[in-house]
mmCIF file of C-alpha atoms in Angstrom:
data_model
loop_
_atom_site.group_PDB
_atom_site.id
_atom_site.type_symbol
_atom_site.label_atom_id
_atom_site.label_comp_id
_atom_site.label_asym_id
_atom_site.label_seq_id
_atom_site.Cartn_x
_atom_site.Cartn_y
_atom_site.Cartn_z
ATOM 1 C CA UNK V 283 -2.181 -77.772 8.642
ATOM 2 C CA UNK V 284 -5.216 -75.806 9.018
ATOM 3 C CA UNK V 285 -8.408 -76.937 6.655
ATOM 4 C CA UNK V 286 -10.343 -73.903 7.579
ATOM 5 C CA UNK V 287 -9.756 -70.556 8.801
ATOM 6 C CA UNK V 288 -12.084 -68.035 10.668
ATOM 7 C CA UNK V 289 -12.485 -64.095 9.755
ATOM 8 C CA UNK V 290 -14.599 -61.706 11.356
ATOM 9 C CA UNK V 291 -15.879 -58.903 9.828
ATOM 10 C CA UNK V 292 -16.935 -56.092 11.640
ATOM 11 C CA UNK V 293 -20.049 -53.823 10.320
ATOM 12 C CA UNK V 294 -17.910 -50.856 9.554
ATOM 13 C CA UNK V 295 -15.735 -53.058 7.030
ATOM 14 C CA UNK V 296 -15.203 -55.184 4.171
ATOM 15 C CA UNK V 297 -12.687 -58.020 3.060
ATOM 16 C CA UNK V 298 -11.150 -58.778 0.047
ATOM 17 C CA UNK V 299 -10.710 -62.442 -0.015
ATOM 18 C CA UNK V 300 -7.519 -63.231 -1.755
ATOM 19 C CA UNK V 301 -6.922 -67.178 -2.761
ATOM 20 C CA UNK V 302 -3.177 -67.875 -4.435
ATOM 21 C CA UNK V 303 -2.555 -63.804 -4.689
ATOM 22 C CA UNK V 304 -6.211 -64.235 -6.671
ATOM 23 C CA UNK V 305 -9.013 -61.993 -5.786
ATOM 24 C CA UNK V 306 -11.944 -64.531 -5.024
ATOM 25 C CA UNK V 307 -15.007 -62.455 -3.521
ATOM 26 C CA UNK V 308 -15.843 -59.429 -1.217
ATOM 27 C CA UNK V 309 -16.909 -60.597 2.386
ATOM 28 C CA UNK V 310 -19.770 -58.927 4.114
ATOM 29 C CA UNK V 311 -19.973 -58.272 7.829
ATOM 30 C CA UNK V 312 -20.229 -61.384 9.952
ATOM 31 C CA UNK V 313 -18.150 -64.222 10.697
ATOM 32 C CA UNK V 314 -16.819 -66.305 7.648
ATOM 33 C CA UNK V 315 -15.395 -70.125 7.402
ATOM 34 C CA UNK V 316 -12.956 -70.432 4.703
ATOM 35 C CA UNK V 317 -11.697 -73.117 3.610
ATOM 36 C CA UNK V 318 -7.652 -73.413 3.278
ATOM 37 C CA UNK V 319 -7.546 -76.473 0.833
ATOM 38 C CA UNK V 320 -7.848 -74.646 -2.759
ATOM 39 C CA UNK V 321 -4.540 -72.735 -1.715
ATOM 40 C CA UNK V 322 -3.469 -70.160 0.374
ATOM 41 C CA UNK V 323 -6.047 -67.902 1.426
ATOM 42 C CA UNK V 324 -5.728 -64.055 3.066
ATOM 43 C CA UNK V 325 -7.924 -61.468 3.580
ATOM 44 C CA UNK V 326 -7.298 -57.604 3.551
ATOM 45 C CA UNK V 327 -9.785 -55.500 5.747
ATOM 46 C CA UNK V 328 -10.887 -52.060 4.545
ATOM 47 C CA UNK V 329 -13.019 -49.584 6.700
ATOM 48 C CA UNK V 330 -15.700 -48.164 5.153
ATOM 49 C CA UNK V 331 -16.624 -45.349 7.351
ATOM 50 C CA UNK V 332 -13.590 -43.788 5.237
ATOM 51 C CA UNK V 333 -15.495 -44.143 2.093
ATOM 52 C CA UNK V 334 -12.505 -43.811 -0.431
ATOM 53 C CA UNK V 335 -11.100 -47.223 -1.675
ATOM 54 C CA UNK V 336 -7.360 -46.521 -0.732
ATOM 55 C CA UNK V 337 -5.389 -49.338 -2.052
ATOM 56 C CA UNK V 338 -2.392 -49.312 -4.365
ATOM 57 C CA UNK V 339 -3.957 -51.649 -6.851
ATOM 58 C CA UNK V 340 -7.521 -50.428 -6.990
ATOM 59 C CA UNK V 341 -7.824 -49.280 -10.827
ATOM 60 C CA UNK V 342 -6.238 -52.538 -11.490
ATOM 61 C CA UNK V 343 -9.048 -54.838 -9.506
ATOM 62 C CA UNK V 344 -12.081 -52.772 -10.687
ATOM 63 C CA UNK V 345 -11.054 -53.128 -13.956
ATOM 64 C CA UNK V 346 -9.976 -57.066 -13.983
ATOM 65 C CA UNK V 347 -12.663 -58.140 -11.065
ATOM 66 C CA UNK V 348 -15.864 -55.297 -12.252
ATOM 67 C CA UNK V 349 -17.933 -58.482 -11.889
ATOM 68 C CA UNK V 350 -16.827 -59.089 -7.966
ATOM 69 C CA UNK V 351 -16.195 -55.231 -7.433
ATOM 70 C CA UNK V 352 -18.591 -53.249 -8.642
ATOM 71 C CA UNK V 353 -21.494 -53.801 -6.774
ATOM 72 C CA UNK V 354 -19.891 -52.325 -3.740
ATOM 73 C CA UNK V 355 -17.383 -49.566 -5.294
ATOM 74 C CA UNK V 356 -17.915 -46.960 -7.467
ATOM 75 C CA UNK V 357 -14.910 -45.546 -9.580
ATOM 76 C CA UNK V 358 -14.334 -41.803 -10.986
ATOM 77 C CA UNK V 359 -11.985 -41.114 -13.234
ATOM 78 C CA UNK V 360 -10.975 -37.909 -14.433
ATOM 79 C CA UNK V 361 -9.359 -36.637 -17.374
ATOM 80 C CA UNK V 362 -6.648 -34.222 -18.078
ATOM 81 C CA UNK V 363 -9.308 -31.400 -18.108
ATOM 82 C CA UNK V 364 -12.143 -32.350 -15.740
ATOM 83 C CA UNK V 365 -11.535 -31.284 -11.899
ATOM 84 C CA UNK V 366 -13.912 -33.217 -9.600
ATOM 85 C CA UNK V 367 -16.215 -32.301 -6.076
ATOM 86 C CA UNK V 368 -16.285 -34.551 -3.410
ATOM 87 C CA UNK V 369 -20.080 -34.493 -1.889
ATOM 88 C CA UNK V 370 -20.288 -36.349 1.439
ATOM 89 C CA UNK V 371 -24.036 -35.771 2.620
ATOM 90 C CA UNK V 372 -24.474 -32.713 0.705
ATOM 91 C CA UNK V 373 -21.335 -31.272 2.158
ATOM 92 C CA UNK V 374 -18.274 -30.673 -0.252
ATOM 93 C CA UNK V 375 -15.401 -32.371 1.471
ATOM 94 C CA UNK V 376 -12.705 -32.598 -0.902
ATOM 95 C CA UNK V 377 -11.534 -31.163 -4.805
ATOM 96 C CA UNK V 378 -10.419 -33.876 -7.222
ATOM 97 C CA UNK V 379 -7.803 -33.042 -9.060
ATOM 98 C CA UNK V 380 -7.116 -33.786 -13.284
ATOM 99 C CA UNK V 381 -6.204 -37.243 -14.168
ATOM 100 C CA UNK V 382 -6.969 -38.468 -11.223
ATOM 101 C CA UNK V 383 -8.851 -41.814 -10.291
ATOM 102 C CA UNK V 384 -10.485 -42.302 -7.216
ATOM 103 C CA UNK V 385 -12.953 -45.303 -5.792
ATOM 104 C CA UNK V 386 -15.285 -44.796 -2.990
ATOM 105 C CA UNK V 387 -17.197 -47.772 -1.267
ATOM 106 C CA UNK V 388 -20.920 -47.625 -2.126
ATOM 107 C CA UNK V 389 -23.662 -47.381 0.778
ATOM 108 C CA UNK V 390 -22.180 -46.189 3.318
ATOM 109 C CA UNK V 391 -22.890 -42.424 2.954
ATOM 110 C CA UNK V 392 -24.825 -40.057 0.312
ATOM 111 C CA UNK V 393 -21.304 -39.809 -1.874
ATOM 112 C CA UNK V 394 -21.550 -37.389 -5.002
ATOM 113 C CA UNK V 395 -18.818 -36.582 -7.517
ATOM 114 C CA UNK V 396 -19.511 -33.461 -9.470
ATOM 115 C CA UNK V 397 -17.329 -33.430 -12.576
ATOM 116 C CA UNK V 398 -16.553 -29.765 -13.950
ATOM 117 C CA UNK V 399 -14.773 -29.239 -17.365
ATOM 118 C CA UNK V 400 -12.114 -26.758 -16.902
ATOM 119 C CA UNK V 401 -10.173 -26.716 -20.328
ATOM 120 C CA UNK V 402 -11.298 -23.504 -21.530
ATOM 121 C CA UNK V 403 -13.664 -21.996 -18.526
ATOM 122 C CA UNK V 404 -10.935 -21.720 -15.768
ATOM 123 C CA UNK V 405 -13.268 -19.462 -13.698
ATOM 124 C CA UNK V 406 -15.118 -20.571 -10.460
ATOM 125 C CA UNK V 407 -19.031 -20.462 -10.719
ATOM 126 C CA UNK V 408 -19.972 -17.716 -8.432
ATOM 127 C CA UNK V 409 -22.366 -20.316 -6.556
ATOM 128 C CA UNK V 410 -18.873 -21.998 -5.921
ATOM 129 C CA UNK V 411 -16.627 -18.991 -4.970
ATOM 130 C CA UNK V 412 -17.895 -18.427 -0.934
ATOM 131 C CA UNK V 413 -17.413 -22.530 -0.163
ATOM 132 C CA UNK V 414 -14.338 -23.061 -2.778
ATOM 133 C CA UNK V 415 -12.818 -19.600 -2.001
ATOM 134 C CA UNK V 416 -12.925 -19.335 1.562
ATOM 135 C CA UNK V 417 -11.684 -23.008 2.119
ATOM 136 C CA UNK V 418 -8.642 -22.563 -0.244
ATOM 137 C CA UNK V 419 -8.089 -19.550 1.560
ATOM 138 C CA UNK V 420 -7.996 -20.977 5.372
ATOM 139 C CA UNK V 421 -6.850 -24.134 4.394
ATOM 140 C CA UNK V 422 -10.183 -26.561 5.221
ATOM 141 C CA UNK V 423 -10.160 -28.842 2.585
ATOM 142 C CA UNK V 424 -6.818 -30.531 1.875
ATOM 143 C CA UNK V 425 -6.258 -29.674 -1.682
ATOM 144 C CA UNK V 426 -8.124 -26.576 -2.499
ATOM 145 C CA UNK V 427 -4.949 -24.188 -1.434
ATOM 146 C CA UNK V 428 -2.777 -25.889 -3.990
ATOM 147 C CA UNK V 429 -6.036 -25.926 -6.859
ATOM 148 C CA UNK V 430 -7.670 -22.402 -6.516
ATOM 149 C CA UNK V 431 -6.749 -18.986 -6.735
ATOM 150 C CA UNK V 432 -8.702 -17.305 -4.510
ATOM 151 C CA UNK V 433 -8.771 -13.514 -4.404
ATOM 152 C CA UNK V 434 -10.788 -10.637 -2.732
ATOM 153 C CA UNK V 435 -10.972 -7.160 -3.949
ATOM 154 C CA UNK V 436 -12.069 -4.293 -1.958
ATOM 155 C CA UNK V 437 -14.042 -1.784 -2.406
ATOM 156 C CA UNK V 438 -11.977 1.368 -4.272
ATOM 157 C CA UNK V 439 -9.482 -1.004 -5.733
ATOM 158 C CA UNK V 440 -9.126 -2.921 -9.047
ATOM 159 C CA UNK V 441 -7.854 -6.974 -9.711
ATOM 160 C CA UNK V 442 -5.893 -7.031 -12.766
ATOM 161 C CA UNK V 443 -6.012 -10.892 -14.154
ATOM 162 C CA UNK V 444 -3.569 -12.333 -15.674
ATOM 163 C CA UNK V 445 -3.356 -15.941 -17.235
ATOM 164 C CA UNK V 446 -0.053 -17.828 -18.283
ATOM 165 C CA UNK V 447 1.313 -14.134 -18.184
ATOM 166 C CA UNK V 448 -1.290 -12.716 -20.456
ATOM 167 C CA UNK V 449 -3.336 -9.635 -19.098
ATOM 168 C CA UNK V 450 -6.782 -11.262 -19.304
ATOM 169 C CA UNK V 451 -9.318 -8.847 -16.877
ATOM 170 C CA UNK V 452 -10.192 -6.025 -15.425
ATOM 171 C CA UNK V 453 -11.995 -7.349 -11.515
ATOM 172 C CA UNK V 454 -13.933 -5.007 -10.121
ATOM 173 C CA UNK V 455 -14.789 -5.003 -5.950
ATOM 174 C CA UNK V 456 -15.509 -8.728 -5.066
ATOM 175 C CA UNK V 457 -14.687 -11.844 -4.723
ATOM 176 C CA UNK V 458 -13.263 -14.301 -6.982
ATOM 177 C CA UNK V 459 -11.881 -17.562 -7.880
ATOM 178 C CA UNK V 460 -10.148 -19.258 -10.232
ATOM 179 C CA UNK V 461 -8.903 -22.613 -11.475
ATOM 180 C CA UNK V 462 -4.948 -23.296 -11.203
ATOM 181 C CA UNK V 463 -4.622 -26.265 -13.255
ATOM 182 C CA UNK V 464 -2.559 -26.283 -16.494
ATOM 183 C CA UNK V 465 -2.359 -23.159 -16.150
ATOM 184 C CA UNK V 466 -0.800 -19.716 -13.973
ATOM 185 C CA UNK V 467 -2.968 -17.458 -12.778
ATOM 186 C CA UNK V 468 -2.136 -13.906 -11.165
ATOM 187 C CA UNK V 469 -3.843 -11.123 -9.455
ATOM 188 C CA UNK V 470 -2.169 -7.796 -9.033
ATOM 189 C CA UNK V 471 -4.561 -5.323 -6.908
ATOM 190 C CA UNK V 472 -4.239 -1.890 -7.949
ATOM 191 C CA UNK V 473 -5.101 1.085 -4.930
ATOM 192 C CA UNK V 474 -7.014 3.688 -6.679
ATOM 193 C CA UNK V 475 -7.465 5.823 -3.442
ATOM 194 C CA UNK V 476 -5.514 9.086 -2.938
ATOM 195 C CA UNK V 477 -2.179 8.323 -1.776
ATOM 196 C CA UNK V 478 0.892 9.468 -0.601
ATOM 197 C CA UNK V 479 4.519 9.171 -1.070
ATOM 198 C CA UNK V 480 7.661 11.042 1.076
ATOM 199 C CA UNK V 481 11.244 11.536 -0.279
ATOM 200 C CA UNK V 482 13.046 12.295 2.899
ATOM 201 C CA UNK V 483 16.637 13.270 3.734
ATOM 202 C CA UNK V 484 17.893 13.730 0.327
ATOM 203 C CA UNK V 485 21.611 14.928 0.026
ATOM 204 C CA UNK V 486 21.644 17.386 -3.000
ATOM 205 C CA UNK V 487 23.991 19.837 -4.017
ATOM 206 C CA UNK V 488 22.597 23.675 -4.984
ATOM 207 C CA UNK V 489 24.124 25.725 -8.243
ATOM 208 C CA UNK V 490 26.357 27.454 -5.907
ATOM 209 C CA UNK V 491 27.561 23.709 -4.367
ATOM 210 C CA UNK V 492 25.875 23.878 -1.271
ATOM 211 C CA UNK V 493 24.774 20.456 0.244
ATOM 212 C CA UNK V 494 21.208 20.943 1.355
ATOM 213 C CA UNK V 495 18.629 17.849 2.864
ATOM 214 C CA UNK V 496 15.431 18.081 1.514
ATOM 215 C CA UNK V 497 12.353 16.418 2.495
ATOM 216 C CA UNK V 498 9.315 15.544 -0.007
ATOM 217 C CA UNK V 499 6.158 14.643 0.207
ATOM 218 C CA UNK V 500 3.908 14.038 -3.061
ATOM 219 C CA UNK V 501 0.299 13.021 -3.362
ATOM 220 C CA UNK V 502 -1.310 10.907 -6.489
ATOM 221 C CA UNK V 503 -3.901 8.689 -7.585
ATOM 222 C CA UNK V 504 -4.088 5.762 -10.356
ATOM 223 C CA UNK V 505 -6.563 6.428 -12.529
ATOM 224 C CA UNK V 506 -6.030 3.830 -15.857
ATOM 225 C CA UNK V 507 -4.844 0.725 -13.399
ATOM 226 C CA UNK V 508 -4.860 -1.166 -16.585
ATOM 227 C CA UNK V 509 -1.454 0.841 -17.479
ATOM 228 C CA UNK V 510 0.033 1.532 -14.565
ATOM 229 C CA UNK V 511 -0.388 -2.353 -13.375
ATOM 230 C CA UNK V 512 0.855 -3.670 -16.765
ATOM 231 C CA UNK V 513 3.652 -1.325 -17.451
ATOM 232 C CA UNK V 514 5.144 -0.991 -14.413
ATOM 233 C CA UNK V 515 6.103 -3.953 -11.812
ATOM 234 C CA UNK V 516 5.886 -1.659 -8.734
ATOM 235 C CA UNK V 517 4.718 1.890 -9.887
ATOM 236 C CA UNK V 518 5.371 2.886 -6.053
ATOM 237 C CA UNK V 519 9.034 2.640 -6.180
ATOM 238 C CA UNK V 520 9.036 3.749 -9.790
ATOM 239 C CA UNK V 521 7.352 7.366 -8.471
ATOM 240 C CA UNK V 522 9.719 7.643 -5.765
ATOM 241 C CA UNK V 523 12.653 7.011 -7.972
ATOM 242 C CA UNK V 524 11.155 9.856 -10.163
ATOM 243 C CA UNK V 525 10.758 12.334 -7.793
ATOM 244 C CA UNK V 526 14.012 11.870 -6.416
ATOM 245 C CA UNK V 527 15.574 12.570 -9.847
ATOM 246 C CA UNK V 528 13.210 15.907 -10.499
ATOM 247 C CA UNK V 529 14.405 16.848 -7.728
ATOM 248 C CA UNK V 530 17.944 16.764 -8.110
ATOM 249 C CA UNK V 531 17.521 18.043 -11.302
ATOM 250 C CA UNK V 532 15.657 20.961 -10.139
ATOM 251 C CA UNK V 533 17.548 21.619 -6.885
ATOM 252 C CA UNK V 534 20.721 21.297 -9.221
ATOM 253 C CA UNK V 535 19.887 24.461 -11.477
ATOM 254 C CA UNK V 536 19.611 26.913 -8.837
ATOM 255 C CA UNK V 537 21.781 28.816 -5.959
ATOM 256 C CA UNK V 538 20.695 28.502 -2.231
ATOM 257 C CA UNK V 539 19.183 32.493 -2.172
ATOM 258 C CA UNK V 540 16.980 31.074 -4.856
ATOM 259 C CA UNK V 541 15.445 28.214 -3.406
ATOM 260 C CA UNK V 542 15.225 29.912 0.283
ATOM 261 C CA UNK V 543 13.683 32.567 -1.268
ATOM 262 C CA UNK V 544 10.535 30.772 -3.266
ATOM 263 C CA UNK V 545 10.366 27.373 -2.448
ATOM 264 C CA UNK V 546 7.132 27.067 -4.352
ATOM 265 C CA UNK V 547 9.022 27.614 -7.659
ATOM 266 C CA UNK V 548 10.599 24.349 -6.474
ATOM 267 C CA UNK V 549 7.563 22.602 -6.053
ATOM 268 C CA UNK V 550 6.009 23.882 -9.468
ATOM 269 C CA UNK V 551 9.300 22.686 -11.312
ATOM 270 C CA UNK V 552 9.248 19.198 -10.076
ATOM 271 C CA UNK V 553 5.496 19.239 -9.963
ATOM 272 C CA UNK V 554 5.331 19.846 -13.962
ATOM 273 C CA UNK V 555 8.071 17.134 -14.451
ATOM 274 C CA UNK V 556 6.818 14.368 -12.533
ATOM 275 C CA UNK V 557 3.456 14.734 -14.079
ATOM 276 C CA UNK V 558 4.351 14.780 -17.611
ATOM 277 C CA UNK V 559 6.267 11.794 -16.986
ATOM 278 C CA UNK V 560 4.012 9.531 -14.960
ATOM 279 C CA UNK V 561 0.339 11.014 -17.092
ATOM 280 C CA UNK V 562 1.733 8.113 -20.064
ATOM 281 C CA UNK V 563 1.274 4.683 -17.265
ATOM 282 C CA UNK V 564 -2.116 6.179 -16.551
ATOM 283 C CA UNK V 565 -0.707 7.926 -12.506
ATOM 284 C CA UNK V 566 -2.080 11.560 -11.600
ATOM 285 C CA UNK V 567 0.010 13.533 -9.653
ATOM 286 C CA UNK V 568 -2.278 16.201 -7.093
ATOM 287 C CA UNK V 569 0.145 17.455 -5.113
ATOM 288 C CA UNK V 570 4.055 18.147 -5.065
ATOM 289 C CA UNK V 571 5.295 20.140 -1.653
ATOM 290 C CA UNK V 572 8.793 20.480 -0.205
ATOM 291 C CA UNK V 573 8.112 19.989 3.233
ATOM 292 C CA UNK V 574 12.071 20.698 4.614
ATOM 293 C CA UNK V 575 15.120 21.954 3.911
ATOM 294 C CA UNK V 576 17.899 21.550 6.049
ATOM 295 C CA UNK V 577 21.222 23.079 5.918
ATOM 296 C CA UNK V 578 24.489 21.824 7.753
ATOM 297 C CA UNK V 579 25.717 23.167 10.628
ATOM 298 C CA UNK V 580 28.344 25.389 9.175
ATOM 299 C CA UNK V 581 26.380 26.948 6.673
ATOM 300 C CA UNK V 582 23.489 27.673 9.537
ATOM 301 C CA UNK V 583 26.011 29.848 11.476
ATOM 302 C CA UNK V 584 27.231 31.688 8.310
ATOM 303 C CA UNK V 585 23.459 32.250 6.743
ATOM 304 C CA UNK V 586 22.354 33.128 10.753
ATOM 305 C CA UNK V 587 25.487 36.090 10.266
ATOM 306 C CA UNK V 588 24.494 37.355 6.913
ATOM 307 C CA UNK V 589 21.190 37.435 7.975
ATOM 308 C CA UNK V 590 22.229 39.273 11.064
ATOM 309 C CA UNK V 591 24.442 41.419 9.157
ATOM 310 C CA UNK V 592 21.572 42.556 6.623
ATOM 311 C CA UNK V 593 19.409 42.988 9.670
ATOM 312 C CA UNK V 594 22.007 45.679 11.127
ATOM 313 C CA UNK V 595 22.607 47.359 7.912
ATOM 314 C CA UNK V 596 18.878 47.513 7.323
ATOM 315 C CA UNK V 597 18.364 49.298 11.298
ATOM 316 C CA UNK V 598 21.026 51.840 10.193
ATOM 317 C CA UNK V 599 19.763 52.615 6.903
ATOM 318 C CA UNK V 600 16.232 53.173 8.620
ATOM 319 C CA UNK V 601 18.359 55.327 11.385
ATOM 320 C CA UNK V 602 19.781 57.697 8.905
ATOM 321 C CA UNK V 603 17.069 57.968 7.226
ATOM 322 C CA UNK V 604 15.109 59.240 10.495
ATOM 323 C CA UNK V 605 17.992 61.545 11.173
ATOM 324 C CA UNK V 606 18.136 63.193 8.212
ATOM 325 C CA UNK V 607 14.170 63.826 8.484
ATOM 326 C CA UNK V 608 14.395 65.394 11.791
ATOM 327 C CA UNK V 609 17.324 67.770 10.733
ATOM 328 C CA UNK V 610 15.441 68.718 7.356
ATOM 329 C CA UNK V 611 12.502 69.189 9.475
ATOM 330 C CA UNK V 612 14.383 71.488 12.191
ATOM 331 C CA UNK V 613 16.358 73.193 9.333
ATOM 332 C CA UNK V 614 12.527 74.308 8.179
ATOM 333 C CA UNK V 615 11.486 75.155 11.166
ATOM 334 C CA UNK V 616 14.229 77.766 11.559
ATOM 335 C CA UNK V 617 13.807 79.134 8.152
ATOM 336 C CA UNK V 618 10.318 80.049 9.491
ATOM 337 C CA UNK V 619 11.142 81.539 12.951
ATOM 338 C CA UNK V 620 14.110 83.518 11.236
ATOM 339 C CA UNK V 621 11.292 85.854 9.704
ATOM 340 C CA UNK V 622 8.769 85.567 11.734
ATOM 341 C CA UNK V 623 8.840 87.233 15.215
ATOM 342 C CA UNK V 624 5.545 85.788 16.869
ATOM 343 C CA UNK V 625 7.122 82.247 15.663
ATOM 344 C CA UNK V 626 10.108 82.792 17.415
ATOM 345 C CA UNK V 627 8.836 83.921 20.661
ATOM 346 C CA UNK V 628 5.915 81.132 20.641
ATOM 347 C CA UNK V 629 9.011 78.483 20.486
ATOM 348 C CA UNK V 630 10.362 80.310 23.162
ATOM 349 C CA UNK V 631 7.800 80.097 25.523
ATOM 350 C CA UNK V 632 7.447 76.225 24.582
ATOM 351 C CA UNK V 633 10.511 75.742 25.252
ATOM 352 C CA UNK V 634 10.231 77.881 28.767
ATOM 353 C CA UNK V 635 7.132 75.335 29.482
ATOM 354 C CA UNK V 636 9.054 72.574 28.858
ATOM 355 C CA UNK V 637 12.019 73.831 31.296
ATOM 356 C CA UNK V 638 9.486 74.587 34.029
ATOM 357 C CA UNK V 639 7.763 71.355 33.544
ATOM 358 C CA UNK V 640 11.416 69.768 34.493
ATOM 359 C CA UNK V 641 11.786 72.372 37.652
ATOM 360 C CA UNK V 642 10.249 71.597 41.128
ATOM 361 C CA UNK V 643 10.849 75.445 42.676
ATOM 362 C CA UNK V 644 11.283 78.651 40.588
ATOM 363 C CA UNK V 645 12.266 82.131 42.446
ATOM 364 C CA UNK V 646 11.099 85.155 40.188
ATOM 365 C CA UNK V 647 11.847 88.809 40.607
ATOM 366 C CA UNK V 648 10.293 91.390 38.455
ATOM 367 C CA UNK V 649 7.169 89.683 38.635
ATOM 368 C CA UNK V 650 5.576 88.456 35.596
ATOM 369 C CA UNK V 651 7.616 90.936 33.426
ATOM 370 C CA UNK V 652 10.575 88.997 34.745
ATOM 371 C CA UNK V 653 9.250 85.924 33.843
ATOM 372 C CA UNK V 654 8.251 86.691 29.724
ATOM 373 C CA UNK V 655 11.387 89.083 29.230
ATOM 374 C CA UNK V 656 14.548 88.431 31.592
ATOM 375 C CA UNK V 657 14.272 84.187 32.550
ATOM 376 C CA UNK V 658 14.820 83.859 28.343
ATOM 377 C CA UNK V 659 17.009 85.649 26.873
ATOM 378 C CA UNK V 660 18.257 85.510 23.066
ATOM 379 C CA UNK V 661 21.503 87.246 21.965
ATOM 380 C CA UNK V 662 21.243 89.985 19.855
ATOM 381 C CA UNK V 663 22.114 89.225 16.179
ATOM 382 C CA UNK V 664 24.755 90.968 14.721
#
């Protein structure tokens, strides 16, 4: 049997001399001598460098052995409402969270705790928000993703805050952050640019039961978020259900000559019913324009024939119309050359012109006589 026993402590730990399962002292660095004869005698080596006391009994041995223990460990603990900052040489290394007790190893670094009472302020100091924020958010410190909400709203949008499902703020452009603990927190960011939405391929049937596709395209803006973000879980989807149903409703009251003929009374009908209806959850409708409309193949060749057959009828009226012109025209002329001798031989002559103008070689006898009296000749009237 052993009388004395030998451990070595290096300068980067401590031990915790243990005699009968008794806590007897701390050892320093260096090389100790213990002796074995008061009972059984083991020593548990902690390093230092890691600065938190990690052991499974350590609120029980600062509080029993504060004479032996508190010289070289502090303790921290935390109650149900305080959340704690973890200061190694001025840097923040680590969150503490509620109810929570931690013991860190005096002297071995600049340790700080900052204690912050979060029962009824559950927002992050702004000095806080950049180093608390931005770690939560990429994960740096170990438990600051699971204890912050940390948010960033751009510019031309709105955070609506909500806590324990209570709308509690309006967040303008900025960052933010905000305590999870013993309580839920929520941001929903609201998009008050101009947007868009498109309602394509729709499969509606006219008055006169004609199955047309129509394409959509609407533009609106938010402009109470408040509402719209409170009232409505997604108000995207709930304007594209809408204008899908004003549509249908207004593609349903009329025949396909109607809506090929003015589409823009299309657009003005569901225009005026889509912004009545989304004006009460705070959404401005700009724009409503039908962009397409596509019939099927079968009623493309019949439409292409009527059209073709209007076309034809429309040539012929035009035609006739023409036609009977000329003849009323030539039926006046002839009223005028029926009394009128000069008349009648001036049209002759124009006529000769016209003859001679189609002629390449003309033989005349009688000489010029020949030509004004005997080349034209008109029957006698009877």
């Amino acid at each position: 049997m052993k009388l004395w026993k030998t451990i070595d402590i290096a300068d980067n730990e401590r031990g915790l001399l243990f005699r009968g399962n008794r806590l007897d002292s701390i050892l320093q660095p260096g090389r100790h001598r213990i002796s074995a004869m008061a009972g059984k005698v083991r020593c548990e080596v902690h390093d230092i460098t890691k600065v938190m006391f990690l052991h499974s009994k350590a609120k029980f041995l600062l509080s029993v052995h504060a004479d032996k223990m508190s010289a070289h460990i502090e303790k921290y603990e935390l109650n149900d409402h305080q959340v704690g900052l973890l200061y190694r040489d001025g840097h923040l290394v680590d969150l503490l969270t509620p109810g929570s007790f931690h013991a860190i190893w005096k002297g071995v670094e600049d340790v700080r705790v900052e204690l912050i009472d979060i029962a009824d302020d559950y927002v992050v100091d702004k000095a806080l928000v950049g180093l608390i924020g931005r770690g939560a958010k990429l994960g740096q410190v170990k438990t600051m993703a699971q204890s912050v909400h940390y948010v960033e709203i751009a510019d031309e949008h709105i955070g609506m805050l909500t806590v324990n499902g209570k709308f509690a703020s309006r967040l303008e452009a900025g960052s933010y952050a905000f305590w999870k603990f013993n309580r839920s927190i929520t941001v929903k960011l609201v998009d008050l640019r101009l947007q868009g939405v498109d309602v394509s391929g729709q499969e509606i049937l006219t008055k006169d039961r004609v199955s047309l596709r129509i394409n959509l395209s609407a533009m609106y803006k938010v402009i109470e978020p408040e509402i719209a973000a409170l009232k409505l879980n997604d108000y995207a989807s709930f304007i594209y259900r809408e204008l899908q149903l004003k549509l249908r409703e207004s593609v349903g009251t009329k025949t396909l000559d109607e809506l090929l003929a003015d589409k823009d009374s299309l657009n003005h009908v569901v225009t005026d019913g889509i912004r009545e209806v989304l004006s009460e959850y705070g959404i401005e409708v700009k724009s409503v324009g039908v962009k397409d409309v596509i019939l099927p193949g079968d009623m493309k060749l019949i439409l292409n024939k009527v059209v073709e057959a209007q076309k034809e009828a429309e040539a012929n009226l035009i035609k006739r119309r023409e036609e009977t012109q000329s003849v009323r025209a030539l039926h006046n002329t002839a009223k005028l050359m029926e009394n009128n001798s000069v008349l009648l031989r001036l049209k002759e002559l124009e006529s000769l012109e016209r003859i001679t103008g189609q002629i390449d070689k003309i033989t005349v006898y009688g000489g010029l006589d020949g030509v004004m009296n005997d080349l034209v000749k008109l029957g006698a009237r009877a």
